[in-house]
CSV table of C-alpha atoms and ligand atoms in Angstrom, one decimal:
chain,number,residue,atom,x,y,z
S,8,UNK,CA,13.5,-12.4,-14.2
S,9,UNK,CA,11.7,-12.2,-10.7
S,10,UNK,CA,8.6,-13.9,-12.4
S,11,UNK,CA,10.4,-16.7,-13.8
S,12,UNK,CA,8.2,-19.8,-13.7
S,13,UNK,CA,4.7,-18.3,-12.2
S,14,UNK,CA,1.5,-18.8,-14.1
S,15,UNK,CA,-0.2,-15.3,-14.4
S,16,UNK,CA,-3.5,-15.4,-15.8
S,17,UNK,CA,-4.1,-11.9,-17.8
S,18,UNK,CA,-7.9,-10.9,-17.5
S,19,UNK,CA,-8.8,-7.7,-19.9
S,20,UNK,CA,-12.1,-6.4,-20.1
S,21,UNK,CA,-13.4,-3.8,-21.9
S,22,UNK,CA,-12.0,-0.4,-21.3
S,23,UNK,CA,-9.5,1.7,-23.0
S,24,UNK,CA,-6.6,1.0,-21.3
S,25,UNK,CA,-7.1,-2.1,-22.9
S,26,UNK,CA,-5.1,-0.7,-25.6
S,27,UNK,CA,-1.9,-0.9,-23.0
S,28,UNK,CA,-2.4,-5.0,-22.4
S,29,UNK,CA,-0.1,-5.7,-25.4
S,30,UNK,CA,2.6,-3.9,-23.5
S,31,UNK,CA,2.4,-5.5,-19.6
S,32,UNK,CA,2.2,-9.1,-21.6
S,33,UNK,CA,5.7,-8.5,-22.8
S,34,UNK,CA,7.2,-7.2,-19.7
S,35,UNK,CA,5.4,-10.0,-18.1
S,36,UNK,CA,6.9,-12.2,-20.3
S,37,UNK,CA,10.0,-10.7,-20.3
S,38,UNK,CA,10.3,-11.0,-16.1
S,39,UNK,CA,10.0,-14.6,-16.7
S,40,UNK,CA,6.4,-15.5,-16.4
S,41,UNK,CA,3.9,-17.5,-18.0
S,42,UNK,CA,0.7,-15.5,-19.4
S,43,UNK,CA,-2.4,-16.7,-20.2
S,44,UNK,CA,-5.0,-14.7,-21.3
S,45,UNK,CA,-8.7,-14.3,-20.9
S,46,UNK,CA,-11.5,-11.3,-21.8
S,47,UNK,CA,-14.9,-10.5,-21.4
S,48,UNK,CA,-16.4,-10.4,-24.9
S,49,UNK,CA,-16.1,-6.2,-25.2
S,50,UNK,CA,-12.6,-6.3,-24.4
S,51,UNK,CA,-12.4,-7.4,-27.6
S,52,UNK,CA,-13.5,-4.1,-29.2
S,53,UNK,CA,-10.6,-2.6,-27.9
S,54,UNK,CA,-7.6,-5.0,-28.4
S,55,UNK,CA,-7.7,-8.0,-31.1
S,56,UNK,CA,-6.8,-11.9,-30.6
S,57,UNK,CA,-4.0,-12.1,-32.3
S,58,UNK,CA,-1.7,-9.6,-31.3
S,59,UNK,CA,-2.5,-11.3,-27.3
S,60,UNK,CA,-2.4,-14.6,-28.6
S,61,UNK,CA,1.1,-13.5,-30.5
S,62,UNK,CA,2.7,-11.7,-27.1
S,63,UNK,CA,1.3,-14.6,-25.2
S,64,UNK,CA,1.8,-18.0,-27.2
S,65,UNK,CA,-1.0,-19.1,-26.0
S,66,UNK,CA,-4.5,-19.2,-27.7
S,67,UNK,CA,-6.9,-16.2,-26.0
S,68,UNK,CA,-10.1,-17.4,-24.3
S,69,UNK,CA,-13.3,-14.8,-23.8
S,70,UNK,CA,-16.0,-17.4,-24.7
S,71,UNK,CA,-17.3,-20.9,-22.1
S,72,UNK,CA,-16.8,-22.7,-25.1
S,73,UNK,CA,-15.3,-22.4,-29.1
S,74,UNK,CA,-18.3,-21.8,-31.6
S,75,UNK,CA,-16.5,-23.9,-34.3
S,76,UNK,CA,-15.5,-26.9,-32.4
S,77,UNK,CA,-17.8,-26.7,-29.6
S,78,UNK,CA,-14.7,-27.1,-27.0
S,79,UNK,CA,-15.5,-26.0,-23.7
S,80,UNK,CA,-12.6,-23.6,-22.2
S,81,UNK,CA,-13.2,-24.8,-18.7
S,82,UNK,CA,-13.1,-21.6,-16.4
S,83,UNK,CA,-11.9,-24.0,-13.9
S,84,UNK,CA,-9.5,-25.6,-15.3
S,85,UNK,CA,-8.1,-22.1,-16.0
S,86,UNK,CA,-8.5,-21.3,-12.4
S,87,UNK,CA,-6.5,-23.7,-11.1
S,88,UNK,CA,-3.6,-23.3,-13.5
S,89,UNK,CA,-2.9,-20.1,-12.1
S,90,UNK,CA,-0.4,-19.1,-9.8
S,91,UNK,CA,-2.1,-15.7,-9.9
S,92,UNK,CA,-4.8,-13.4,-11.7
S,93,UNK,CA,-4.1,-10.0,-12.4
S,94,UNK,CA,-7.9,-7.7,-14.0
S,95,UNK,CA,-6.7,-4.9,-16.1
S,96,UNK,CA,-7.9,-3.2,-17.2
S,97,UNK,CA,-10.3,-3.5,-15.1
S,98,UNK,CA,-14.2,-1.9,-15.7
S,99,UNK,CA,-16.7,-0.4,-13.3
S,100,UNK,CA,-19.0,-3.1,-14.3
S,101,UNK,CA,-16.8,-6.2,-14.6
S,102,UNK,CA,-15.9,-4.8,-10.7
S,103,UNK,CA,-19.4,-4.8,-9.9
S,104,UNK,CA,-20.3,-8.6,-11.3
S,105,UNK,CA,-17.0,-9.2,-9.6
S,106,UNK,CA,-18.0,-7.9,-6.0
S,107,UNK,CA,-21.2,-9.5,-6.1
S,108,UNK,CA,-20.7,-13.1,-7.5
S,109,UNK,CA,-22.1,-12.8,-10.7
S,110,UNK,CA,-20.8,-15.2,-13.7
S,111,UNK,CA,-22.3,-14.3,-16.7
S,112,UNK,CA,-19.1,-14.7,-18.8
S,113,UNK,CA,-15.9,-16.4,-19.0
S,114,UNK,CA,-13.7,-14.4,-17.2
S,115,UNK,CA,-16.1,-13.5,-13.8
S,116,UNK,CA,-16.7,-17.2,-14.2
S,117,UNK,CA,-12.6,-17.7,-13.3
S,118,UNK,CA,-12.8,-15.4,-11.2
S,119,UNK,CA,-14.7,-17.4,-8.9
S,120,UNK,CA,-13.4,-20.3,-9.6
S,121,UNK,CA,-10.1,-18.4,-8.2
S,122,UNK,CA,-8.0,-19.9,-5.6
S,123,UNK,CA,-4.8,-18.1,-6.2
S,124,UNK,CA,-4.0,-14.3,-5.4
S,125,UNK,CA,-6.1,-12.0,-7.5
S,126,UNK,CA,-4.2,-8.2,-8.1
S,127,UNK,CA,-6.9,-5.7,-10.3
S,128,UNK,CA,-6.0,-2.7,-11.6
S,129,UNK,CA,-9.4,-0.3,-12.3
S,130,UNK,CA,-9.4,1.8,-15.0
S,131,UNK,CA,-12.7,4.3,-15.5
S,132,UNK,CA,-13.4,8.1,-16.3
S,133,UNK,CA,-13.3,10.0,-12.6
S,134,UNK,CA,-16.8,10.4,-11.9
S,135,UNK,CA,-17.6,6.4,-12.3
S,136,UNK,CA,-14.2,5.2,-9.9
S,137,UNK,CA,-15.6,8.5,-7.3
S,138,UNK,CA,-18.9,6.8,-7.0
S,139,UNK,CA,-19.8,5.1,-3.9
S,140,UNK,CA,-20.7,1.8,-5.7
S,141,UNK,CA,-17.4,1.5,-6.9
S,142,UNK,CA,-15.5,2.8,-3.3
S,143,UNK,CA,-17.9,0.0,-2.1
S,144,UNK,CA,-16.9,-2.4,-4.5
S,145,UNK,CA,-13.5,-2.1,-4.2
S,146,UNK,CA,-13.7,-2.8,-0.6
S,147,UNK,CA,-15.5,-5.8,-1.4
S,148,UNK,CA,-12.6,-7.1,-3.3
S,149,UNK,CA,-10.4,-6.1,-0.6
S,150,UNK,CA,-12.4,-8.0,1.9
S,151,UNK,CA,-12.3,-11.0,0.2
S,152,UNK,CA,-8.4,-10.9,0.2
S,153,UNK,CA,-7.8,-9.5,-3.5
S,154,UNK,CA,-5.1,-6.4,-3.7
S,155,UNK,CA,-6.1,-3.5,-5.6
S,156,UNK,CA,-3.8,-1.7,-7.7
S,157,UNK,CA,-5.2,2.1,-7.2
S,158,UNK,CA,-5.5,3.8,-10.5
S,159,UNK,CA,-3.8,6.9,-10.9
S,160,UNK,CA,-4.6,10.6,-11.7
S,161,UNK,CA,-3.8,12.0,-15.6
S,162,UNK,CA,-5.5,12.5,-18.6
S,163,UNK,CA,-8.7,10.6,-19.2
S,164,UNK,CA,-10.2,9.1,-22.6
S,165,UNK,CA,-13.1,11.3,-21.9
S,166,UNK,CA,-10.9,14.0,-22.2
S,167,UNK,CA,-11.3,14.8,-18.4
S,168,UNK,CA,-8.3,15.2,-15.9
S,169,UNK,CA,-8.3,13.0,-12.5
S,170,UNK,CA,-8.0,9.9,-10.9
S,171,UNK,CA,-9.0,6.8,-13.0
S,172,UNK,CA,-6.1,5.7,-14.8
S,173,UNK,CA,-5.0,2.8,-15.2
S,174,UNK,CA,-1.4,2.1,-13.3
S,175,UNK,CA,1.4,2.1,-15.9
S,176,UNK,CA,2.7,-1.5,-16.8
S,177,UNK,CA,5.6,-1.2,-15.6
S,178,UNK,CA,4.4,-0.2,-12.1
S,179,UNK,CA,1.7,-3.1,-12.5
S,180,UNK,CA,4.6,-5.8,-13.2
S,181,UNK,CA,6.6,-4.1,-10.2
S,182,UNK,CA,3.7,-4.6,-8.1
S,183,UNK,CA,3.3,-8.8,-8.8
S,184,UNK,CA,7.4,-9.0,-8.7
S,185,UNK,CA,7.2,-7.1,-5.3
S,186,UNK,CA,4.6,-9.8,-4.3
S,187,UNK,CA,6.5,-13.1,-5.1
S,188,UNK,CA,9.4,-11.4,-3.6
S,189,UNK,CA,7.8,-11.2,-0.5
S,190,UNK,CA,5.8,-13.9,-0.5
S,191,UNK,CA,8.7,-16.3,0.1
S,192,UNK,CA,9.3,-14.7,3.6
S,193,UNK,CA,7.3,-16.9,6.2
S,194,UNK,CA,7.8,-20.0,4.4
S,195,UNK,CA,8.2,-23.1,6.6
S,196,UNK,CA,6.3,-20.9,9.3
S,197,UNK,CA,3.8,-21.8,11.7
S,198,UNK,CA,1.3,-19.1,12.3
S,199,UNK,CA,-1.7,-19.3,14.6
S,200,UNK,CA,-4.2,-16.6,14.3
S,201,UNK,CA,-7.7,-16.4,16.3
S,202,UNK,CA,-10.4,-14.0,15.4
S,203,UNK,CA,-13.8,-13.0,15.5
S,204,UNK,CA,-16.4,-12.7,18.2
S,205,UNK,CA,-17.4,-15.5,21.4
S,206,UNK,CA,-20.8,-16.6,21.7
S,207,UNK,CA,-21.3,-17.2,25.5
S,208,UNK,CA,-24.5,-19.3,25.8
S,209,UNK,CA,-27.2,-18.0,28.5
S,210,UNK,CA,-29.8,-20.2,27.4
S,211,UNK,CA,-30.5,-22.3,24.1
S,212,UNK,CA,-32.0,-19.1,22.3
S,213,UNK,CA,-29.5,-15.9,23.7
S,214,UNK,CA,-25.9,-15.3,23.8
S,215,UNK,CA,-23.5,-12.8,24.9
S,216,UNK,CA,-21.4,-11.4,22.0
S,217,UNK,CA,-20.0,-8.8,20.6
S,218,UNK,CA,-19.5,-6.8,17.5
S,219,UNK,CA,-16.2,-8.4,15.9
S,220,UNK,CA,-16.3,-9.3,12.5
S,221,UNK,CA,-13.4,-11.5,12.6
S,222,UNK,CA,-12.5,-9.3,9.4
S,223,UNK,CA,-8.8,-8.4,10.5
S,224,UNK,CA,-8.1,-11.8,11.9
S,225,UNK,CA,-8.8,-13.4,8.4
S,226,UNK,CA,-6.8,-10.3,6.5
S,227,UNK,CA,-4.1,-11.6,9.2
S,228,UNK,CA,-4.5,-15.0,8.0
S,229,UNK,CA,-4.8,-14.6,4.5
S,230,UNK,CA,-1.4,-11.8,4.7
S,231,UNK,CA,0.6,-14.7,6.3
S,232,UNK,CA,-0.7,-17.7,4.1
S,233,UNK,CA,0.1,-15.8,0.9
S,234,UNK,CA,3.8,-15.2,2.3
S,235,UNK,CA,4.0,-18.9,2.5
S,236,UNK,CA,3.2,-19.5,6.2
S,237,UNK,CA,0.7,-22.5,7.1
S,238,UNK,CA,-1.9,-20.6,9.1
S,239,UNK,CA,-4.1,-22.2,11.7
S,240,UNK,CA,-7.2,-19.9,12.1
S,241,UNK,CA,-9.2,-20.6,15.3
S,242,UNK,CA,-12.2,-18.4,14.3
S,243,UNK,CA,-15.4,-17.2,16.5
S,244,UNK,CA,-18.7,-17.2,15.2
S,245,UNK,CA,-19.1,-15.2,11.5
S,246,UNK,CA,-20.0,-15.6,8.1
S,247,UNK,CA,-16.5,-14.8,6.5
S,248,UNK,CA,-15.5,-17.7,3.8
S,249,UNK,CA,-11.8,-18.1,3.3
S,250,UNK,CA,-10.2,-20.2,0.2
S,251,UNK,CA,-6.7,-20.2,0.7
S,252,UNK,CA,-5.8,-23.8,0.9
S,253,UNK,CA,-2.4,-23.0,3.3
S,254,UNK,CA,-5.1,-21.7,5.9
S,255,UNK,CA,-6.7,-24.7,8.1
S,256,UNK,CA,-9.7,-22.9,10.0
S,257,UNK,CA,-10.6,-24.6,13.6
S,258,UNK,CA,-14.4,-23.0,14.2
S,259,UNK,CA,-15.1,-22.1,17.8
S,260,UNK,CA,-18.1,-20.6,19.4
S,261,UNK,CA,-17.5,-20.0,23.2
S,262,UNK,CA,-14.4,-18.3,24.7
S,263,UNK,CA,-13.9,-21.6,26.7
S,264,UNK,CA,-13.9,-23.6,23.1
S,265,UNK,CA,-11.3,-21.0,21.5
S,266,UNK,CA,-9.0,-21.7,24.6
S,267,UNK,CA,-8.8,-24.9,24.4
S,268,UNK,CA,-8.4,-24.5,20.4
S,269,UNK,CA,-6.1,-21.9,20.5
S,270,UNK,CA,-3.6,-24.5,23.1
S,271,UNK,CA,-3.6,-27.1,21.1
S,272,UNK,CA,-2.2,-25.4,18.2
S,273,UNK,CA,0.4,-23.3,20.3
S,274,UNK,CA,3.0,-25.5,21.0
S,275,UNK,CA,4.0,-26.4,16.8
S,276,UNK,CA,3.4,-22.7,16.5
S,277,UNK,CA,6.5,-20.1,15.8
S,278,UNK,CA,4.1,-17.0,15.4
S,279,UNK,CA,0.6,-16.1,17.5
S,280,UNK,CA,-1.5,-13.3,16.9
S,281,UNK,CA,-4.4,-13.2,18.8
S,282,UNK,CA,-6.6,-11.1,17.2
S,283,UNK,CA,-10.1,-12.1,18.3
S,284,UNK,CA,-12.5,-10.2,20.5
S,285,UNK,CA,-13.1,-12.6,23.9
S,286,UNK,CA,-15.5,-12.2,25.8
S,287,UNK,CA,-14.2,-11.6,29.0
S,288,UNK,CA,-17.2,-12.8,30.9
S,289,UNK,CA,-19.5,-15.6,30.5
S,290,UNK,CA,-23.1,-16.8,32.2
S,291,UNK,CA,-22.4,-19.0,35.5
S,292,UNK,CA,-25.0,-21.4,34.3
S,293,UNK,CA,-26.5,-21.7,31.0
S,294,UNK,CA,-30.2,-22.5,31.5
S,295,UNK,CA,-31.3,-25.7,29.7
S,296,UNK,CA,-34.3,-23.8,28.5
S,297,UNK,CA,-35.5,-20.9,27.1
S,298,UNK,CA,-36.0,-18.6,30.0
S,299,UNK,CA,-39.2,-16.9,30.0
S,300,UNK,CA,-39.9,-13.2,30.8
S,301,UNK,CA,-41.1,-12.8,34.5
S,302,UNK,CA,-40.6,-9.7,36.4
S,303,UNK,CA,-39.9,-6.2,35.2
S,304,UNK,CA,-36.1,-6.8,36.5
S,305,UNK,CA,-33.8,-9.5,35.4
S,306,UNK,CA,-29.9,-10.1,36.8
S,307,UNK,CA,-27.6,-12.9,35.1
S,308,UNK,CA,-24.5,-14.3,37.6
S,309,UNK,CA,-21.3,-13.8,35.2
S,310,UNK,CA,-18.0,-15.2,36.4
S,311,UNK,CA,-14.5,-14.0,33.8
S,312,UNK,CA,-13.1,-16.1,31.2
S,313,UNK,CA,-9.7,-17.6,31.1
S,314,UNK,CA,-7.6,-15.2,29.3
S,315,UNK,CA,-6.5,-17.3,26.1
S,316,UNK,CA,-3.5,-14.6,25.1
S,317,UNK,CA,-2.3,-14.2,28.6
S,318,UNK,CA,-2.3,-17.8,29.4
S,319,UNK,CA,0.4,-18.4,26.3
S,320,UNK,CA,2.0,-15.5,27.7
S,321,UNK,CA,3.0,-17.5,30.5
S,322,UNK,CA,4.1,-21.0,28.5
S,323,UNK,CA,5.5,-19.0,25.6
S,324,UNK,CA,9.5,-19.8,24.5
S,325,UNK,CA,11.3,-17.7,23.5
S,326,UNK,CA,11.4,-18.0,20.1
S,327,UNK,CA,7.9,-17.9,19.7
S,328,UNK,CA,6.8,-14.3,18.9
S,329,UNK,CA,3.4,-13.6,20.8
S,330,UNK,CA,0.9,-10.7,19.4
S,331,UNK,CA,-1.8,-9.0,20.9
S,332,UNK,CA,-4.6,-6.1,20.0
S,333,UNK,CA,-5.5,-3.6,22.2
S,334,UNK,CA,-9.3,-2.4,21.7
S,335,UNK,CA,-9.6,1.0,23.5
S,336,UNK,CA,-11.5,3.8,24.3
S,337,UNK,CA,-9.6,5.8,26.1
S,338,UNK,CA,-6.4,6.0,27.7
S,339,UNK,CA,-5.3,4.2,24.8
S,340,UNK,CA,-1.3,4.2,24.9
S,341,UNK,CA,-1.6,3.4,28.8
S,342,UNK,CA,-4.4,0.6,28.8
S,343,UNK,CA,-2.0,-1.1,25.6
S,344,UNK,CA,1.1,-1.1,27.5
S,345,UNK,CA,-0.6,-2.3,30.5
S,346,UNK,CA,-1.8,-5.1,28.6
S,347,UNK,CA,1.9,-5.6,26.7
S,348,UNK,CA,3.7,-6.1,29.7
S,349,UNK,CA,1.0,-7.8,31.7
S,350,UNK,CA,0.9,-10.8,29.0
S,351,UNK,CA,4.2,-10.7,28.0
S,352,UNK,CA,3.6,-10.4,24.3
S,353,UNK,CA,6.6,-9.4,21.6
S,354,UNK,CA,4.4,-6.6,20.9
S,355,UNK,CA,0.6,-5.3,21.1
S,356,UNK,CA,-1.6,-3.7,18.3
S,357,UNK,CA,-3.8,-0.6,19.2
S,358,UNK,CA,-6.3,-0.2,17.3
S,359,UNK,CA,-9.0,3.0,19.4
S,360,UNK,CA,-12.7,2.7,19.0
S,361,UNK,CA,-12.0,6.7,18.4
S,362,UNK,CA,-10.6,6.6,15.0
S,363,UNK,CA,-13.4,7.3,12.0
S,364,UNK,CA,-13.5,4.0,9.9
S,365,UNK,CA,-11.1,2.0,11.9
S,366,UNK,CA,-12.0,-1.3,14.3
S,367,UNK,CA,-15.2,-3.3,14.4
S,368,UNK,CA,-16.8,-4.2,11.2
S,369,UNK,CA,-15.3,-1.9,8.8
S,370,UNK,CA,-13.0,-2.7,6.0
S,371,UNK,CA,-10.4,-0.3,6.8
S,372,UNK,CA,-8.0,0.4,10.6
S,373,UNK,CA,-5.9,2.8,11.4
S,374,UNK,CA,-3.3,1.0,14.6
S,375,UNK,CA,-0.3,1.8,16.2
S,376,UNK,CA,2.3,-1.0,16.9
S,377,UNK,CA,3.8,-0.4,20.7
S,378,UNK,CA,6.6,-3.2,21.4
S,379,UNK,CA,8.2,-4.2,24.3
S,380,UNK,CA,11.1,-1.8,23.6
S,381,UNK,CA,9.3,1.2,24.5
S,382,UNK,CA,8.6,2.1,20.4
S,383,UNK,CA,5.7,3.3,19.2
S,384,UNK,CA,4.9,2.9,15.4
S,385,UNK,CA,1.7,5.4,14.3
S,386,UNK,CA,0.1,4.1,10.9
S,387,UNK,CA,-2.2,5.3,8.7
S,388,UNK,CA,-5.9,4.2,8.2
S,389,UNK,CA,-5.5,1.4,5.7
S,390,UNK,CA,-7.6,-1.2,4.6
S,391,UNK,CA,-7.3,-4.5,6.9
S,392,UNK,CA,-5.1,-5.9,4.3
S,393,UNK,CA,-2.6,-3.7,4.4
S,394,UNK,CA,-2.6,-3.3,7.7
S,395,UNK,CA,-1.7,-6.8,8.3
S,396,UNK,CA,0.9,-6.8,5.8
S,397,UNK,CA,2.2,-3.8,8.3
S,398,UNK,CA,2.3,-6.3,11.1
S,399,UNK,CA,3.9,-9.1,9.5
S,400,UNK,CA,6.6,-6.5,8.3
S,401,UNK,CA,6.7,-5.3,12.1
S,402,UNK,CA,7.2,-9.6,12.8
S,403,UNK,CA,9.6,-9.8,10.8
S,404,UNK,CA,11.7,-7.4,11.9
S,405,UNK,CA,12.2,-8.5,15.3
S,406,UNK,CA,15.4,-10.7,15.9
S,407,UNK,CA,14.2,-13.9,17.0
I,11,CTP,N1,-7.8,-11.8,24.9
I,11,CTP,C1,-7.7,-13.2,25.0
I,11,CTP,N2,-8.6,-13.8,25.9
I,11,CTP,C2,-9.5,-13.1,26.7
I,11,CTP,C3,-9.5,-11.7,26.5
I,11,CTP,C4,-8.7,-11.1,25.6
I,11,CTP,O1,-7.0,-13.8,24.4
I,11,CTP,N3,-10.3,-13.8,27.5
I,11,CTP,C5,-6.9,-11.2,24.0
I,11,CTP,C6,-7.5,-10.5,22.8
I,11,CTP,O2,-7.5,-11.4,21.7
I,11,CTP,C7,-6.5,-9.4,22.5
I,11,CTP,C8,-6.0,-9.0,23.9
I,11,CTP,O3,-6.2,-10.1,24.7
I,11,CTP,O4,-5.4,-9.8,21.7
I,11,CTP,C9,-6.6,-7.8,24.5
I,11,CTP,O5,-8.0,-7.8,24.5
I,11,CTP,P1,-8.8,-6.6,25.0
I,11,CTP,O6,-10.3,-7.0,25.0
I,11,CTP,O7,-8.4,-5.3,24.4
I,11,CTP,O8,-8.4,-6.5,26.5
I,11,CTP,P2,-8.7,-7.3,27.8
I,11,CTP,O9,-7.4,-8.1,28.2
I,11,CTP,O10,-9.9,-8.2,27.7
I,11,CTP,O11,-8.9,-6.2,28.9
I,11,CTP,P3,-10.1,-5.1,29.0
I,11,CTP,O12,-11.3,-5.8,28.5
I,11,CTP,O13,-10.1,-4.8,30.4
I,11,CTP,O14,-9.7,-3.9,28.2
């Protein structure tokens, strides 16, 4: 009964492995859970309203509003009763309106109403989930802080072989138990988190900055908040949103404003992860106007930040656990140690500018964990997601 008591919204749109839905509603039911359900309107093609309304014991939604009574099934009010929304099956094109913010029916309608954890589980013939729409898409979902359930390789309804399947139910209920089950383990936790870019003002017009897209500090943030942690985010200039009500975002442009942001929250703080890319320079003097082109030459006096990680280094207890990334380019296992040692963190994340898809602006990394017992842990490329959920499993390992 590991799902005793949650809320699972059930959203089935229209593809064959609709047929299994039946089946995952009872073995939700069965681990304790609540299940509500909702389709798109084709969904219904596939599997009938009373046999989920049956399973359920609740009345099945696909429609804004009843045509007999003219009741309005409020996609909000269904969002917010959720403790968690699981798509499955879960279609090429429902993905798509998904990824892209459309609403033109019920469930995509919940769907961004959604606050709580979203789990999908695709299901398409092997061409459609190959495409690069739908690789895209997925990593869409990803970035926004949904978990994919990959679909598997077998026998397709099109009577083709390959990856497309829909994950079995009972691996799809193992996969939300697994979740609650760790979800409980940073409860009553403090985590402070910075990420992104600095902006460091040369005039009112320019800035130094850098390429960070702040995207692995928010997976950070997101990972901790849905184990149960209350997150403080001091984030740099971007244009990531983030929902989750247990993260409290503190917005920063310069690297002087996320010191002084990141100190303030330190000190309540058990965990730190600094994840954000500083500048470590900044213009002497910002000129008070727009400085116009003269010469063919043009210098700019720089003086260094205040290192923000190394500084809590120094006024960290110890039973604070201090983490730090290493962006590299070469001498990468030499230039992170350095750095380990040098600010006194628990341990450092290497991420290389080297690896194919990992770092700066892409959805996926590929790191290696180097702590201050001499290990070194190499990981696959992952997406950001599961990356962090690799270095909250690294945190919580440590004996603290
Ligand atoms: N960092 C920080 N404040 C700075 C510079 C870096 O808090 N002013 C943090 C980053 O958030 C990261 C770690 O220090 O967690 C390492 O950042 P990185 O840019 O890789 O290294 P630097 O210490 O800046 O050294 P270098 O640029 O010489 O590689």
């Amino acid at each position: 009964m590991s799902l005793k008591g949650k809320k699972i919204l059930v959203g089935i749109t229209g593809g064959i492995a609709a047929y299994k839905i039946p089946s995952l509603i009872r073995l939700l039911i069965k681990s304790g859970a609540e299940v509500q359900v909702v389709t798109t309107p084709s969904a219904l093609h596939f599997v009938t309203p009373l046999v989920l309304s049956t399973l359920s014991n609740k009345p099945v939604f696909s429609k804004f509003s009843d045509d007999d009574t003219g009741q309005w099934n409020s996609h909000v009010a269904l969002a917010n009763w959720a403790d968690l929304m699981l798509f499955a099956p879960l279609t090429a094109n429902t993905l798509a309106k998904m990824a892209h913010g459309q609403a033109d029916n019920l469930l995509t309608a919940v769907y961004l109403s959604a606050k709580c954890p979203v789990f999908v589980a695709p299901a398409m013939d092997l061409d459609m989930y190959a495409h690069p729409t739908t690789k895209q898409n997925l990593q869409a979902l990803q970035s926004f802080g949904n978990h994919v359930i990959p679909a598997t390789s077998g026998f397709l309804a099109s009577g083709l072989e390959g990856l497309g399947r829909m994950e079995e139910p009972e691996n799809i209920v193992k996969f939300l138990e697994e979740y609650f089950l760790k979800k409980k383990t940073l409860a009553n936790k403090r985590v402070l988190i910075s990420a992104g870019p600095t902006y460091e003002a040369i005039d009112p017009v320019r800035f130094i900055g850098n390429h960070s897209s702040g995207k692995m500090g928010l997976a950070l943030a997101q990972t901790a908040a849905e184990m149960g942690a209350e997150v403080q985010l001091v984030l740099g200039p971007n244009h990531l949103t983030i929902t989750h009500p247990n993260i409290k975002v503190t917005h920063v442009t310069s690297a002087s404003e996320m010191y002084d942001a990141v100190h303030q929250d330190f000190a309540n703080s058990q965990i730190a992860i600094m994840a954000a890319a500083v500048a470590d320079f900044t213009p002497k003097n910002m000129a008070k106007h727009k400085i116009k082109k003269g010469g063919q030459t043009f210098s700019l006096e720089l003086e260094a930040t205040k290192d923000i990680l190394a500084s809590l280094g120094k006024i960290k207890k110890d039973d604070q656990i201090l983490v730090g990334f290493a962006m590299e380019t070469q001498n990468e296992i030499e230039n992170a140690q350095k750095k380990l040692h040098k600010k006194n963190l628990d341990f450092i994340v290497l991420n290389s500018l080297n690896d194919k898809n990992a770092g700066f602006k892409h959805n996926t990394n590929k790191i290696s964990i180097l702590d201050k017992d001499g290990r070194i842990i190499h990981y696959e490329l992952k997406s950001k997601n599961e990356v962090a959920e690799d270095i909250f499993a690294h945190i919580l390992q440590l004996k603290k």
